[in-house]
Amino acid sequence: MKASRIAAAGLLAAGAIVVLSSPALAHVSVQPDGTAAKGGYAVVDFKVPNERDDASTTKLEINFPAEHPLSSVLPQPVPGWKAEVTKAELDKPIDAHGRQITEAVSKVTWTAEGKGIEPGYFQKFPVSVGALPDTTDELVFKALQTYSNKEVVRWIEVPEEGQEEPEYPAPVLALSAATEDHHGSSGAEADEKAAGDDAEAASSSSAAEESSGSTDTVARVLGVVGIAVGAAGVAYGVLAGRRRDSADPTA
């Protein structure tokens, strides 16, 4: 009996070690490509690992937070996947660049057109989003992951600060402090600004060249005038000398 109890205790201890040493399961997550500043725009990547050995991930649904609607949501094309954007009417319109927005994206769905995410692989789904809210430190996106065997994993549990991570946590995007211009700038705005700077620099350079050319012209004119004045002085000196020689009777 004593030996049996010792053996049972040993098995329990070994099982506990295996559980504690097992790595946490990967889950659907979201990370910004660079920074995601409050009030600005950002590109975020939804990272989806395949956790099954006998099935592929064939569908991903990302639900956008209704309490913080985003006026712009643009998925980047992903080879082998079809993206569908779903919009919904807002309870309260939001202002975006001086115009009222009455609807916002509520969900983006990606459906595999081929094999999907096979066992042992992961896939990133990039999305351009904005303007990000400035009244919260994070955005929670609830996700549904569908496998080829029809299994659906619901990553919808909201992590609570100070508590252990739930079994199926929802992707959470942390927002950084607002940038100096607060609203950020799009690539087109940045290109336009750069073009304006280049034009201004070219104008300054052209003005400097014109100024330099004008200075050179003035210098040349003054040089010619100086030469003419010098030549006149020499001629006057020669003539004056001849007059003195002709006027001197002793010459």
CSV table of C-alpha atoms in Angstrom, one decimal:
chain,number,residue,atom,x,y,z
A,1,MET,CA,0.0,0.0,0.0
A,2,LYS,CA,2.8,2.4,1.0
A,3,ALA,CA,4.6,1.6,-2.3
A,4,SER,CA,1.4,2.2,-4.3
A,5,ARG,CA,0.9,5.6,-2.7
A,6,ILE,CA,4.5,6.6,-3.4
A,7,ALA,CA,4.1,5.5,-7.0
A,8,ALA,CA,0.8,7.5,-7.4
A,9,ALA,CA,2.3,10.6,-5.9
A,10,GLY,CA,5.2,10.3,-8.3
A,11,LEU,CA,2.9,10.1,-11.3
A,12,LEU,CA,0.9,13.1,-10.1
A,13,ALA,CA,4.1,15.1,-9.7
A,14,ALA,CA,5.3,14.1,-13.1
A,15,GLY,CA,2.0,15.1,-14.6
A,16,ALA,CA,2.2,18.5,-12.9
A,17,ILE,CA,5.7,19.1,-14.3
A,18,VAL,CA,4.5,18.3,-17.8
A,19,VAL,CA,1.6,20.7,-17.5
A,20,LEU,CA,3.7,23.5,-16.1
A,21,SER,CA,6.4,23.1,-18.7
A,22,SER,CA,4.1,22.9,-21.7
A,23,PRO,CA,4.3,26.1,-23.7
A,24,ALA,CA,1.2,28.3,-23.9
A,25,LEU,CA,-0.9,27.8,-27.0
A,26,ALA,CA,-0.4,30.5,-29.7
A,27,HIS,CA,-3.4,32.6,-30.4
A,28,VAL,CA,-4.7,35.2,-32.9
A,29,SER,CA,-2.9,38.5,-32.1
A,30,VAL,CA,-2.6,42.0,-33.5
A,31,GLN,CA,0.5,44.2,-33.7
A,32,PRO,CA,1.2,47.6,-35.4
A,33,ASP,CA,3.6,47.8,-38.2
A,34,GLY,CA,5.6,50.6,-36.5
A,35,THR,CA,3.5,52.6,-34.1
A,36,ALA,CA,-0.3,53.0,-33.5
A,37,ALA,CA,-0.6,56.5,-32.0
A,38,LYS,CA,-3.8,57.9,-30.7
A,39,GLY,CA,-5.6,60.1,-33.2
A,40,GLY,CA,-3.4,58.9,-36.1
A,41,TYR,CA,-3.4,56.2,-38.7
A,42,ALA,CA,-1.5,52.9,-38.7
A,43,VAL,CA,-1.1,49.6,-40.4
A,44,VAL,CA,-1.8,46.7,-38.1
A,45,ASP,CA,-1.0,43.0,-38.7
A,46,PHE,CA,-3.4,40.3,-37.5
A,47,LYS,CA,-1.2,37.2,-36.9
A,48,VAL,CA,-3.0,33.9,-37.2
A,49,PRO,CA,-1.1,30.6,-36.3
A,50,ASN,CA,-2.5,27.2,-37.2
A,51,GLU,CA,-2.8,25.2,-33.9
A,52,ARG,CA,-4.1,22.0,-35.5
A,53,ASP,CA,-2.1,19.0,-36.8
A,54,ASP,CA,-4.9,17.6,-39.0
A,55,ALA,CA,-6.6,20.7,-40.4
A,56,SER,CA,-5.9,24.0,-42.1
A,57,THR,CA,-7.2,27.5,-41.2
A,58,THR,CA,-9.6,28.5,-44.0
A,59,LYS,CA,-11.4,31.5,-42.6
A,60,LEU,CA,-10.7,34.5,-40.3
A,61,GLU,CA,-13.3,37.0,-39.0
A,62,ILE,CA,-12.1,40.1,-37.2
A,63,ASN,CA,-14.8,42.1,-35.4
A,64,PHE,CA,-14.0,45.8,-35.0
A,65,PRO,CA,-15.0,47.6,-31.7
A,66,ALA,CA,-18.3,49.3,-32.0
A,67,GLU,CA,-17.5,51.6,-29.0
A,68,HIS,CA,-14.6,53.1,-30.9
A,69,PRO,CA,-15.6,53.1,-34.6
A,70,LEU,CA,-12.9,53.6,-37.2
A,71,SER,CA,-13.8,55.8,-40.3
A,72,SER,CA,-11.1,54.1,-42.5
A,73,VAL,CA,-10.4,50.4,-42.7
A,74,LEU,CA,-8.5,49.1,-45.7
A,75,PRO,CA,-7.3,45.5,-45.8
A,76,GLN,CA,-4.2,44.8,-47.8
A,77,PRO,CA,-4.5,42.0,-50.4
A,78,VAL,CA,-3.2,38.7,-49.2
A,79,PRO,CA,-2.3,36.1,-51.9
A,80,GLY,CA,-4.6,33.1,-51.7
A,81,TRP,CA,-7.2,34.9,-49.6
A,82,LYS,CA,-10.4,36.9,-50.4
A,83,ALA,CA,-11.2,39.8,-48.1
A,84,GLU,CA,-14.7,41.1,-47.4
A,85,VAL,CA,-15.5,44.3,-45.5
A,86,THR,CA,-18.8,44.6,-43.7
A,87,LYS,CA,-20.1,48.0,-42.5
A,88,ALA,CA,-22.8,48.9,-40.0
A,89,GLU,CA,-24.8,52.1,-39.2
A,90,LEU,CA,-23.4,54.1,-36.3
A,91,ASP,CA,-25.7,55.0,-33.3
A,92,LYS,CA,-23.9,58.3,-33.2
A,93,PRO,CA,-22.2,59.8,-36.3
A,94,ILE,CA,-18.5,60.7,-35.9
A,95,ASP,CA,-16.6,63.6,-37.5
A,96,ALA,CA,-13.7,62.8,-39.8
A,97,HIS,CA,-11.8,65.6,-41.5
A,98,GLY,CA,-14.8,67.9,-41.4
A,99,ARG,CA,-17.4,65.4,-42.6
A,100,GLN,CA,-19.9,63.3,-40.8
A,101,ILE,CA,-19.5,59.6,-40.9
A,102,THR,CA,-22.7,57.6,-40.3
A,103,GLU,CA,-21.3,54.1,-40.8
A,104,ALA,CA,-18.1,52.3,-40.0
A,105,VAL,CA,-16.5,48.9,-40.6
A,106,SER,CA,-17.9,46.3,-38.2
A,107,LYS,CA,-16.1,43.2,-39.5
A,108,VAL,CA,-13.4,42.1,-42.0
A,109,THR,CA,-13.6,38.5,-43.2
A,110,TRP,CA,-10.8,36.6,-45.0
A,111,THR,CA,-11.7,33.4,-46.8
A,112,ALA,CA,-9.0,31.1,-48.2
A,113,GLU,CA,-9.2,30.5,-52.0
A,114,GLY,CA,-6.7,27.6,-51.7
A,115,LYS,CA,-5.3,25.5,-48.9
A,116,GLY,CA,-5.3,28.2,-46.3
A,117,ILE,CA,-2.9,28.1,-43.4
A,118,GLU,CA,-1.6,24.6,-43.2
A,119,PRO,CA,-0.4,22.9,-40.0
A,120,GLY,CA,2.9,24.3,-38.8
A,121,TYR,CA,2.5,27.7,-40.4
A,122,PHE,CA,1.0,31.1,-39.7
A,123,GLN,CA,-0.2,34.0,-41.8
A,124,LYS,CA,-0.4,37.8,-41.3
A,125,PHE,CA,-3.3,39.9,-42.5
A,126,PRO,CA,-2.4,43.6,-42.7
A,127,VAL,CA,-5.0,46.3,-42.4
A,128,SER,CA,-4.7,50.1,-42.6
A,129,VAL,CA,-6.9,51.7,-39.9
A,130,GLY,CA,-7.7,55.2,-38.6
A,131,ALA,CA,-8.3,57.6,-37.3
A,132,LEU,CA,-7.4,55.8,-34.0
A,133,PRO,CA,-9.4,57.0,-31.0
A,134,ASP,CA,-7.7,59.3,-28.4
A,135,THR,CA,-10.0,58.4,-25.6
A,136,THR,CA,-8.7,54.9,-24.9
A,137,ASP,CA,-5.3,53.1,-24.4
A,138,GLU,CA,-6.3,50.0,-26.4
A,139,LEU,CA,-8.6,48.5,-28.9
A,140,VAL,CA,-10.1,45.0,-28.6
A,141,PHE,CA,-10.8,43.0,-31.7
A,142,LYS,CA,-12.7,39.8,-31.3
A,143,ALA,CA,-11.7,37.0,-33.8
A,144,LEU,CA,-13.2,33.8,-35.1
A,145,GLN,CA,-10.8,31.2,-36.6
A,146,THR,CA,-12.4,28.5,-38.8
A,147,TYR,CA,-10.6,25.3,-39.7
A,148,SER,CA,-11.1,23.0,-42.7
A,149,ASN,CA,-12.8,20.4,-40.5
A,150,LYS,CA,-15.5,23.0,-39.6
A,151,GLU,CA,-14.1,23.7,-36.1
A,152,VAL,CA,-14.5,27.3,-35.0
A,153,VAL,CA,-12.2,28.8,-32.4
A,154,ARG,CA,-13.6,32.0,-30.8
A,155,TRP,CA,-10.9,34.3,-29.6
A,156,ILE,CA,-13.3,36.7,-27.8
A,157,GLU,CA,-12.3,36.7,-24.2
A,158,VAL,CA,-11.2,40.1,-23.0
A,159,PRO,CA,-8.0,40.0,-20.9
A,160,GLU,CA,-8.4,41.8,-17.6
A,161,GLU,CA,-5.5,43.7,-16.0
A,162,GLY,CA,-4.0,41.9,-13.0
A,163,GLN,CA,-5.5,38.6,-13.9
A,164,GLU,CA,-4.3,35.5,-15.8
A,165,GLU,CA,-4.6,35.5,-19.5
A,166,PRO,CA,-7.9,33.8,-20.5
A,167,GLU,CA,-7.8,30.5,-22.5
A,168,TYR,CA,-9.1,32.2,-25.7
A,169,PRO,CA,-8.0,35.9,-25.5
A,170,ALA,CA,-9.1,38.4,-28.0
A,171,PRO,CA,-6.5,40.4,-29.9
A,172,VAL,CA,-5.7,43.7,-28.2
A,173,LEU,CA,-4.0,46.6,-29.9
A,174,ALA,CA,-2.1,48.9,-27.5
A,175,LEU,CA,-2.2,52.6,-28.5
A,176,SER,CA,0.8,54.9,-28.0
A,177,ALA,CA,0.7,58.6,-27.1
A,178,ALA,CA,-0.5,61.0,-29.7
A,179,THR,CA,2.0,62.4,-32.1
A,180,GLU,CA,2.8,66.1,-32.3
A,181,ASP,CA,0.4,66.7,-35.1
A,182,HIS,CA,-2.1,64.4,-33.3
A,183,HIS,CA,-3.8,63.2,-36.5
A,184,GLY,CA,-0.7,61.9,-38.2
A,185,SER,CA,-0.3,62.1,-42.0
A,186,SER,CA,-0.9,59.8,-44.8
A,187,GLY,CA,1.7,58.8,-47.3
A,188,ALA,CA,0.1,61.1,-49.9
A,189,GLU,CA,0.3,64.0,-47.5
A,190,ALA,CA,3.9,63.2,-46.7
A,191,ASP,CA,4.8,63.0,-50.4
A,192,GLU,CA,3.0,66.3,-51.0
A,193,LYS,CA,4.9,68.0,-48.2
A,194,ALA,CA,8.2,66.6,-49.5
A,195,ALA,CA,7.3,67.8,-53.0
A,196,GLY,CA,6.6,71.3,-51.6
A,197,ASP,CA,9.9,71.3,-49.8
A,198,ASP,CA,11.7,70.3,-53.0
A,199,ALA,CA,10.0,73.0,-54.9
A,200,GLU,CA,10.9,75.6,-52.2
A,201,ALA,CA,14.5,74.4,-52.3
A,202,ALA,CA,14.6,74.6,-56.1
A,203,SER,CA,13.1,78.1,-56.0
A,204,SER,CA,15.7,79.2,-53.4
A,205,SER,CA,18.4,77.7,-55.5
A,206,SER,CA,17.1,79.4,-58.7
A,207,ALA,CA,16.9,82.8,-56.9
A,208,ALA,CA,20.5,82.3,-55.6
A,209,GLU,CA,21.7,81.5,-59.1
A,210,GLU,CA,19.9,84.6,-60.5
A,211,SER,CA,21.4,86.7,-57.8
A,212,SER,CA,24.9,85.3,-58.5
A,213,GLY,CA,24.4,85.9,-62.2
A,214,SER,CA,23.4,89.5,-61.7
A,215,THR,CA,26.4,90.0,-59.4
A,216,ASP,CA,28.7,88.6,-62.1
A,217,THR,CA,27.2,90.9,-64.8
A,218,VAL,CA,27.6,94.0,-62.6
A,219,ALA,CA,31.2,93.0,-61.9
A,220,ARG,CA,32.0,92.5,-65.6
A,221,VAL,CA,30.4,96.0,-66.5
A,222,LEU,CA,32.4,97.6,-63.7
A,223,GLY,CA,35.6,95.9,-65.0
A,224,VAL,CA,35.0,97.2,-68.5
A,225,VAL,CA,34.3,100.7,-67.3
A,226,GLY,CA,37.5,100.6,-65.2
A,227,ILE,CA,39.6,99.5,-68.1
A,228,ALA,CA,38.1,102.3,-70.3
A,229,VAL,CA,38.8,104.9,-67.6
A,230,GLY,CA,42.3,103.6,-67.2
A,231,ALA,CA,43.0,103.7,-70.9
A,232,ALA,CA,41.6,107.3,-71.1
A,233,GLY,CA,43.9,108.3,-68.3
A,234,VAL,CA,46.9,106.8,-70.0
A,235,ALA,CA,46.0,108.6,-73.3
A,236,TYR,CA,45.5,111.9,-71.5
A,237,GLY,CA,49.0,111.5,-69.9
A,238,VAL,CA,50.6,110.9,-73.3
A,239,LEU,CA,49.0,113.9,-74.9
A,240,ALA,CA,49.8,116.1,-72.0
A,241,GLY,CA,53.5,115.1,-72.2
A,242,ARG,CA,53.6,115.9,-75.9
A,243,ARG,CA,52.1,119.3,-75.4
A,244,ARG,CA,54.8,120.1,-72.8
A,245,ASP,CA,57.5,119.0,-75.2
A,246,SER,CA,56.3,121.1,-78.0
A,247,ALA,CA,55.8,124.2,-75.8
A,248,ASP,CA,59.4,124.0,-74.3
A,249,PRO,CA,61.8,126.0,-76.6
A,250,THR,CA,64.8,124.2,-75.3
A,251,ALA,CA,63.6,120.9,-76.5
